[in-house]
Tab-separated table of C-alpha atoms in Angstrom:
chain	number	residue	atom	x	y	z
Q	96	MET	CA	22.138	37.427	-142.304
Q	97	THR	CA	23.698	40.877	-143.267
Q	98	ALA	CA	24.019	40.639	-147.016
Q	99	TYR	CA	26.801	42.547	-149.000
Q	100	PRO	CA	24.984	45.222	-150.382
Q	101	ARG	CA	23.632	44.089	-153.890
Q	102	GLU	CA	23.011	47.472	-155.848
Q	103	ASN	CA	25.490	48.622	-158.694
Q	104	SER	CA	28.347	51.465	-156.685
Q	105	GLY	CA	28.144	49.469	-153.283
Q	106	GLU	CA	28.402	46.143	-154.772
Q	107	MET	CA	31.183	47.359	-156.852
Q	108	ALA	CA	32.667	48.803	-153.793
Q	109	ALA	CA	32.306	45.892	-151.370
Q	110	PHE	CA	33.606	43.897	-154.265
Q	111	GLU	CA	37.140	45.735	-154.769
Q	112	ARG	CA	36.908	45.981	-150.420
Q	113	ILE	CA	36.981	42.228	-150.294
Q	114	MET	CA	39.682	41.496	-153.422
Q	115	SER	CA	41.998	43.890	-152.429
Q	116	GLN	CA	41.873	42.404	-148.723
Q	117	CYS	CA	41.762	38.756	-149.879
Q	118	GLU	CA	43.894	38.875	-153.454
Q	119	ARG	CA	47.277	38.183	-152.289
Q	120	ARG	CA	45.914	35.031	-149.989
Q	121	VAL	CA	43.952	33.259	-152.625
Q	122	PHE	CA	47.301	34.060	-155.509
Q	123	ARG	CA	49.378	32.630	-152.354
Q	124	VAL	CA	47.222	29.549	-151.782
Q	125	ALA	CA	46.716	28.829	-155.750
Q	126	LEU	CA	49.951	29.039	-156.394
Q	127	ARG	CA	51.062	26.561	-153.948
Q	128	LEU	CA	48.418	24.482	-155.009
Q	129	LEU	CA	49.081	24.642	-158.752
Q	130	ASN	CA	52.448	24.820	-158.438
Q	131	ASN	CA	52.245	27.423	-161.660
Q	132	PRO	CA	51.742	31.413	-161.570
Q	133	GLN	CA	49.751	30.893	-165.135
Q	134	ASP	CA	47.109	28.717	-163.551
Q	135	ALA	CA	47.379	30.376	-160.455
Q	136	GLN	CA	46.583	33.751	-161.776
Q	137	ASP	CA	43.372	31.639	-163.634
Q	138	ALA	CA	42.034	30.313	-160.718
Q	139	ALA	CA	42.368	33.460	-159.220
Q	140	GLN	CA	40.733	35.238	-161.553
Q	141	GLU	CA	37.704	31.856	-161.754
Q	142	VAL	CA	37.317	32.728	-157.564
Q	143	PHE	CA	36.960	36.532	-157.693
Q	144	LEU	CA	34.262	35.698	-160.310
Q	145	ARG	CA	33.046	33.818	-158.439
Q	146	LEU	CA	33.043	36.133	-155.700
Q	147	TYR	CA	31.585	38.951	-157.682
Q	148	LYS	CA	28.225	35.996	-159.147
Q	149	HIS	CA	27.914	35.303	-154.923
Q	150	LEU	CA	28.461	38.378	-153.285
Q	151	GLY	CA	24.693	39.202	-152.541
Q	152	SER	CA	23.801	35.401	-150.704
Q	153	LEU	CA	27.274	35.803	-148.601
Q	154	ASP	CA	26.954	36.399	-145.294
Q	155	GLU	CA	28.909	40.014	-144.421
Q	156	THR	CA	29.144	39.184	-140.352
Q	157	ARG	CA	30.516	35.550	-140.443
Q	158	GLY	CA	33.119	36.854	-143.668
Q	159	CYS	CA	34.126	35.443	-146.887
Q	160	GLU	CA	37.696	33.767	-146.343
Q	161	PRO	CA	36.301	30.771	-145.582
Q	162	TRP	CA	34.323	30.633	-148.848
Q	163	LEU	CA	36.988	31.822	-151.035
Q	164	TYR	CA	39.265	29.405	-149.444
Q	165	ARG	CA	36.880	27.360	-150.043
Q	166	VAL	CA	36.234	27.891	-153.911
Q	167	THR	CA	39.837	28.790	-153.952
Q	168	VAL	CA	40.521	24.603	-153.367
Q	169	ASN	CA	37.766	23.018	-155.809
Q	170	VAL	CA	38.541	25.733	-159.035
Q	171	CYS	CA	42.234	24.807	-158.420
Q	172	HIS	CA	41.246	20.853	-157.970
Q	173	ASP	CA	39.122	21.536	-161.392
Q	174	ILE	CA	42.416	22.897	-162.904
Q	175	ALA	CA	44.550	20.272	-161.457
Q	176	ARG	CA	42.137	17.617	-162.730
Q	177	GLY	CA	43.059	18.308	-166.265
Q	178	ARG	CA	46.525	18.482	-166.019
Q	179	ARG	CA	48.940	15.814	-165.966
Q	180	HIS	CA	49.150	14.177	-162.505
Q	181	SER	CA	51.354	14.369	-159.401
Q	182	LEU	CA	55.179	14.836	-159.358
Q	183	GLY	CA	57.333	11.977	-158.758
Q	184	LEU	CA	60.207	12.038	-157.016
Q	185	ALA	CA	62.365	10.988	-160.264
Q	186	GLU	CA	60.356	13.262	-161.870
Q	187	VAL	CA	61.490	17.293	-160.290
Q	188	PRO	CA	64.482	18.108	-161.642
Q	189	GLU	CA	67.322	18.703	-159.259
Q	190	LEU	CA	68.538	21.531	-157.566
Q	191	PRO	CA	71.919	23.239	-157.920
Q	192	ALA	CA	73.824	22.342	-154.567
Q	193	PRO	CA	74.574	25.929	-152.794
Q	194	GLN	CA	77.385	27.762	-153.428
Q	195	PRO	CA	80.366	27.062	-150.534
Q	196	ASP	CA	80.596	30.855	-150.287
Q	197	ALA	CA	76.845	31.296	-149.997
Q	198	TYR	CA	74.771	33.301	-147.724
Q	199	HIS	CA	72.709	30.862	-144.968
Q	200	ASP	CA	69.845	33.195	-146.691
Q	201	ALA	CA	70.821	31.118	-150.009
Q	202	GLU	CA	70.825	28.027	-147.949
Q	203	ARG	CA	67.371	28.178	-146.628
Q	204	ALA	CA	65.645	29.603	-149.465
Q	205	GLN	CA	66.580	26.547	-151.455
Q	206	GLN	CA	65.226	24.307	-148.116
Q	207	ARG	CA	62.305	26.051	-148.908
Q	208	GLU	CA	62.257	25.572	-152.831
Q	209	ILE	CA	62.608	21.045	-151.937
Q	210	VAL	CA	59.851	21.952	-149.675
Q	211	ARG	CA	57.476	24.404	-152.550
Q	212	ARG	CA	58.817	21.033	-154.903
Q	213	GLY	CA	57.855	18.683	-152.147
Q	214	LEU	CA	53.901	19.806	-151.953
Q	215	SER	CA	53.886	18.962	-155.999
Q	216	CYS	CA	54.285	15.029	-154.717
Q	217	LEU	CA	50.980	15.115	-152.893
Q	218	GLY	CA	47.747	14.110	-154.170
Q	219	GLY	CA	45.069	16.708	-154.533
Q	220	LYS	CA	43.394	16.562	-150.768
Q	221	GLU	CA	46.097	15.670	-149.078
Q	222	ARG	CA	48.184	19.020	-150.431
Q	223	ALA	CA	45.075	21.190	-149.539
Q	224	ALA	CA	45.091	20.257	-146.064
Q	225	LEU	CA	48.687	20.606	-145.666
Q	226	VAL	CA	48.412	24.054	-147.261
Q	227	LEU	CA	45.503	25.528	-145.532
Q	228	ARG	CA	47.011	24.271	-142.639
Q	229	ASP	CA	50.978	24.481	-142.057
Q	230	VAL	CA	51.180	27.373	-144.752
Q	231	GLU	CA	47.886	29.817	-144.108
Q	232	GLY	CA	48.034	28.956	-140.919
Q	233	LEU	CA	44.112	27.843	-139.977
Q	234	SER	CA	43.392	25.946	-137.533
Q	235	THR	CA	42.036	22.084	-137.934
Q	236	ARG	CA	38.157	23.018	-137.348
Q	237	GLU	CA	38.994	25.410	-140.060
Q	238	VAL	CA	40.336	23.320	-142.470
Q	239	ALA	CA	37.873	21.063	-142.250
Q	240	GLY	CA	35.184	23.533	-142.413
Q	241	ILE	CA	36.569	24.128	-145.893
Q	242	LEU	CA	37.615	21.471	-147.086
Q	243	GLY	CA	33.690	19.777	-146.037
Q	244	SER	CA	35.382	16.956	-144.513
Q	245	SER	CA	35.588	15.944	-140.440
Q	246	GLU	CA	38.693	16.692	-138.363
Q	247	ASN	CA	39.792	13.149	-137.918
Q	248	THR	CA	40.039	13.167	-141.845
Q	249	VAL	CA	42.021	16.292	-141.609
Q	250	ARG	CA	44.562	14.981	-139.319
Q	251	SER	CA	44.490	11.737	-141.103
Q	252	GLN	CA	45.305	14.073	-144.278
Q	253	ILE	CA	48.150	16.053	-142.480
Q	254	SER	CA	49.477	13.503	-140.847
Q	255	THR	CA	50.182	11.565	-144.005
Q	256	ALA	CA	51.672	14.629	-146.597
Q	257	ARG	CA	54.192	15.760	-143.338
Q	258	LEU	CA	55.144	12.306	-143.291
Q	259	LYS	CA	54.757	12.326	-147.335
Q	260	LEU	CA	57.499	15.545	-147.067
Q	261	ARG	CA	59.332	14.700	-144.482
Q	262	ASP	CA	60.211	11.465	-146.518
Q	263	PHE	CA	60.634	13.670	-149.956
Q	264	THR	CA	62.437	16.490	-148.820
Q	265	GLY	CA	65.174	13.804	-147.127
Q	266	ARG	CA	65.284	12.180	-150.505
Q	267	LEU	CA	66.338	14.675	-152.258
Q	268	LEU	CA	68.538	16.090	-149.873
Q	269	ARG	CA	70.543	12.594	-149.820
Q	270	ARG	CA	69.978	12.506	-153.765
Q	271	ARG	CA	71.643	15.751	-153.287
Q	272	SER	CA	74.568	15.046	-151.146
E	6	MET	CA	54.702	-1.412	-129.680
E	7	SER	CA	57.149	-0.222	-132.617
E	8	CYS	CA	58.392	3.403	-134.182
E	9	SER	CA	56.314	2.596	-137.286
E	10	LYS	CA	52.552	3.022	-134.154
E	11	PHE	CA	54.116	6.510	-133.285
E	12	GLU	CA	54.808	7.905	-136.621
E	13	THR	CA	51.045	9.437	-137.595
E	14	ASP	CA	50.751	10.267	-134.113
E	15	ILE	CA	53.923	12.352	-133.986
E	16	ALA	CA	53.013	14.164	-137.172
E	17	LEU	CA	50.832	15.488	-135.677
E	18	TYR	CA	52.432	15.998	-132.653
E	19	ALA	CA	55.105	18.322	-134.426
E	20	GLY	CA	52.345	20.388	-135.705
E	21	GLY	CA	50.476	20.681	-132.184
E	22	ASP	CA	47.004	18.829	-133.730
E	23	LEU	CA	47.329	15.234	-131.646
E	24	PRO	CA	44.322	14.959	-129.293
E	25	ARG	CA	45.363	15.432	-125.839
E	26	ALA	CA	44.422	12.562	-124.735
E	27	ARG	CA	47.440	10.910	-126.826
E	28	ILE	CA	49.747	13.253	-125.711
E	29	ALA	CA	51.554	11.604	-122.983
E	30	ARG	CA	51.980	8.458	-124.361
E	31	VAL	CA	53.388	10.184	-127.467
E	32	GLU	CA	55.819	12.168	-125.272
E	33	ALA	CA	56.892	8.778	-123.571
E	34	HIS	CA	58.443	7.097	-126.683
E	35	LEU	CA	59.842	10.710	-128.239
E	36	ALA	CA	62.006	10.860	-124.074
E	37	ALA	CA	62.642	7.201	-124.965
E	38	CYS	CA	63.676	6.632	-128.942
E	39	ALA	CA	66.260	8.921	-130.289
E	40	ASP	CA	64.967	7.839	-134.178
E	41	CYS	CA	61.705	9.310	-133.380
E	42	ARG	CA	62.950	12.219	-131.633
E	43	ALA	CA	65.330	12.888	-134.947
E	44	LEU	CA	61.515	12.350	-136.904
E	45	ALA	CA	59.794	15.315	-134.591
E	46	GLU	CA	63.075	17.665	-135.669
E	47	ASP	CA	62.911	17.225	-138.972
E	48	LEU	CA	59.055	17.446	-138.572
E	49	ARG	CA	59.512	20.383	-137.073
E	50	ALA	CA	61.745	22.350	-139.313
E	51	GLU	CA	59.419	20.814	-142.138
E	52	GLN	CA	56.488	23.261	-140.227
E	53	ALA	CA	59.082	26.403	-140.159
E	54	LEU	CA	60.064	25.856	-143.862
E	55	LEU	CA	56.326	25.280	-144.623
E	56	GLY	CA	55.373	28.337	-142.589
E	57	GLU	CA	57.849	30.972	-144.472
E	58	LEU	CA	56.110	29.808	-147.736
E	59	ARG	CA	53.357	32.136	-146.410
E	60	ASP	CA	55.738	34.849	-145.881
E	61	SER	CA	57.442	34.432	-149.338
E	62	PRO	CA	57.240	37.330	-151.500
E	63	LEU	CA	54.127	37.114	-154.296
E	64	GLU	CA	54.950	38.495	-157.376
E	65	ASP	CA	52.912	41.674	-156.929
E	66	ALA	CA	52.218	42.455	-160.637
E	67	MET	CA	51.109	39.327	-161.215
E	68	VAL	CA	48.438	39.697	-157.974
E	69	ALA	CA	47.856	43.159	-160.193
E	70	GLN	CA	47.140	41.201	-163.563
E	71	VAL	CA	44.598	39.321	-161.875
E	72	ARG	CA	43.087	41.998	-160.344
E	73	GLN	CA	43.197	44.016	-163.536
E	74	ARG	CA	41.644	40.844	-165.717
E	75	VAL	CA	38.940	40.323	-162.887
E	76	LEU	CA	38.110	44.094	-162.908
E	77	VAL	CA	37.646	44.060	-166.729
E	78	GLU	CA	35.791	41.260	-166.777
E	79	VAL	CA	32.806	41.822	-164.569
E	80	ARG	CA	32.847	45.582	-165.495
E	81	ARG	CA	31.799	43.889	-168.726
E	82	ALA	CA	29.202	41.818	-166.955
E	83	GLY	CA	27.760	44.808	-165.208
E	84	PHE	CA	27.094	46.784	-167.901
E	85	SER	CA	26.794	44.577	-171.116
E	86	PRO	CA	23.329	44.409	-172.731
E	87	ARG	CA	23.744	40.463	-171.026
E	88	GLY	CA	23.650	42.332	-167.671
E	89	ALA	CA	21.605	45.043	-167.462
E	90	LEU	CA	20.188	46.210	-170.976
E	91	ALA	CA	18.636	42.359	-171.865
E	92	PRO	CA	15.656	42.187	-170.197
E	93	LEU	CA	14.884	46.036	-171.813
E	94	LEU	CA	15.658	44.451	-175.490
E	95	ALA	CA	13.892	41.850	-174.728
E	96	LEU	CA	11.387	43.660	-173.723
E	97	ALA	CA	11.709	45.954	-177.269
E	98	ALA	CA	11.735	43.250	-179.377
E	99	ALA	CA	8.608	41.642	-178.227
E	100	LEU	CA	6.430	45.030	-178.420
E	101	LEU	CA	7.647	45.614	-181.659
E	102	LEU	CA	6.800	41.514	-182.941
E	103	ALA	CA	3.496	42.642	-181.594
E	104	VAL	CA	2.668	45.577	-183.589
E	105	ILE	CA	3.913	43.505	-186.559
E	106	LEU	CA	1.442	40.856	-185.866
E	107	ILE	CA	-1.205	43.461	-185.361
E	108	TRP	CA	-0.850	45.678	-187.804
E	109	PRO	CA	-1.786	43.324	-191.032
E	110	ARG	CA	-5.229	43.162	-189.355
E	111	HIS	CA	-6.170	46.585	-188.940
E	112	HIS	CA	-5.041	47.802	-191.844
E	113	SER	CA	-5.892	45.228	-194.865
E	114	GLY	CA	-8.654	42.831	-192.711
E	115	ALA	CA	-6.303	40.085	-193.621
E	116	ALA	CA	-7.623	37.512	-191.004
E	117	PRO	CA	-6.789	34.412	-192.205
E	118	ARG	CA	-2.826	35.563	-192.371
E	119	ALA	CA	-2.766	37.270	-188.997
E	120	ALA	CA	-3.989	33.672	-187.578
E	121	ALA	CA	-1.618	31.653	-189.407
E	122	MET	CA	1.297	34.500	-188.206
E	123	SER	CA	-0.092	34.132	-184.342
E	124	HIS	CA	1.190	30.593	-184.224
E	125	ALA	CA	4.633	31.555	-185.165
E	126	ALA	CA	6.546	29.122	-183.229
E	127	PRO	CA	10.408	28.797	-182.284
E	128	THR	CA	10.558	26.741	-185.644
E	129	VAL	CA	10.063	27.405	-189.450
E	130	ALA	CA	8.887	23.721	-190.973
E	131	PRO	CA	5.061	24.102	-189.437
E	132	LEU	CA	4.952	27.724	-190.963
E	133	ILE	CA	5.993	26.819	-194.287
E	134	ARG	CA	3.341	23.960	-194.437
E	135	LYS	CA	0.682	26.101	-193.534
E	136	SER	CA	2.071	28.592	-196.297
E	137	ARG	CA	1.949	25.959	-198.407
E	138	HIS	CA	-1.593	24.261	-198.150
E	139	HIS	CA	-2.570	28.119	-198.047
E	140	LEU	CA	-0.969	28.284	-202.105
E	141	ARG	CA	-3.429	25.393	-202.503
E	142	ARG	CA	-6.515	26.978	-201.741
E	143	MET	CA	-5.264	30.208	-203.963
E	144	PRO	CA	-2.971	29.570	-206.368
E	145	ALA	CA	-4.109	32.634	-208.629
E	146	ALA	CA	-2.348	35.020	-206.023
E	147	GLN	CA	0.691	32.884	-204.896
E	148	PRO	CA	2.730	34.602	-201.292
E	149	GLY	CA	6.569	33.421	-201.411
E	150	PRO	CA	7.593	31.676	-198.548
E	151	PRO	CA	7.159	33.339	-195.119
E	152	LEU	CA	10.381	35.172	-194.528
E	153	LEU	CA	12.273	34.502	-190.667
E	154	VAL	CA	14.134	36.891	-189.531
E	155	GLN	CA	16.251	35.577	-186.584
E	156	PHE	CA	17.142	37.840	-183.980
E	157	VAL	CA	20.200	36.716	-181.123
E	158	THR	CA	20.464	38.329	-178.173
E	159	ASP	CA	24.036	37.937	-176.107
E	160	ASP	CA	21.413	35.899	-173.905
E	161	PRO	CA	21.640	32.369	-175.205
E	162	ASN	CA	18.563	31.875	-173.479
E	163	ILE	CA	16.494	34.507	-175.339
E	164	VAL	CA	15.868	34.298	-179.487
E	165	ILE	CA	13.698	36.310	-181.358
E	166	TYR	CA	11.608	34.700	-184.531
E	167	TRP	CA	9.938	37.508	-186.306
E	168	LEU	CA	8.074	35.997	-189.131
E	169	ILE	CA	7.008	38.073	-192.528
E	170	ASP	CA	4.358	37.083	-194.562
E	171	GLN	CA	5.332	38.711	-198.243
E	172	LYS	CA	3.048	40.772	-200.311
E	173	PRO	CA	1.721	38.045	-203.289
E	174	GLN	CA	3.282	37.914	-206.245
E	175	GLY	CA	1.650	38.834	-209.223
E	176	ASP	CA	-0.078	41.533	-207.028
């Protein structure tokens, strides 16, 4: 195992390098899991403070991305636990219908927004599995490693999450039309 | 087999997660069922939208704020007494305490007083009791109660107690 350098100057340089490489990814995952920019900022801050604390015990040759994803998911679970439950369909505010003369991009952006809101309606584990698999594009095996689950469990979670999300978006679009 | 029993596999199939052994069966069902083909299409469209979330722009200012907050916190932790100087401060305080404890023994020969202080524990009550006992034996020269000075460091695990016997009143 090659650990990240522990002495002060090397440690700070390694830390800042990892942070600049991964900060957007960590923030993005936190944002998708928490659906709140301020909470996502708090989560990302906590993740990187934990990274700094554990830098000397991480294996540089294996990279720290899986570790960062795992900690991000855990920190977001902790933050979400202190908040209210997931949103139900009835609690999701209506989206304004796109203007008749709006561009195709605007329609697409609204569909993305519906999907983004749909993520909020999933349970914590399903949402984490779906975000890591379908938003981050990790393999099922990688997601299983990060979440500490079996691949079968992850498959079950993402399958359920995809069907719930499809149901959510379908109902919201029907309600809007 | 009814369509509902295929839904789970279709959701996996749409994302390329279905184990190879089950693909042929799902594809055969999709070829024969228009509703399930529509479901698979919806799921693929949903996947594309989820993928676009990855590429949607983040607010750089928010990411920069996080970096700023982290670096401030890390630098403060790395160079504050808690991080770097706490052991040195604790050592210095311990040396100071040792000098204070030894000093009266050499210069006044007041062995009983030094012995009482050498049992200094991080609680005040036992020492005060000893002091009261001492008072009863020597009513003529009444020392005041020991003065307790407590050093609180940044590290909650390090608290330094400094007991000072006050001079007997009336000397």
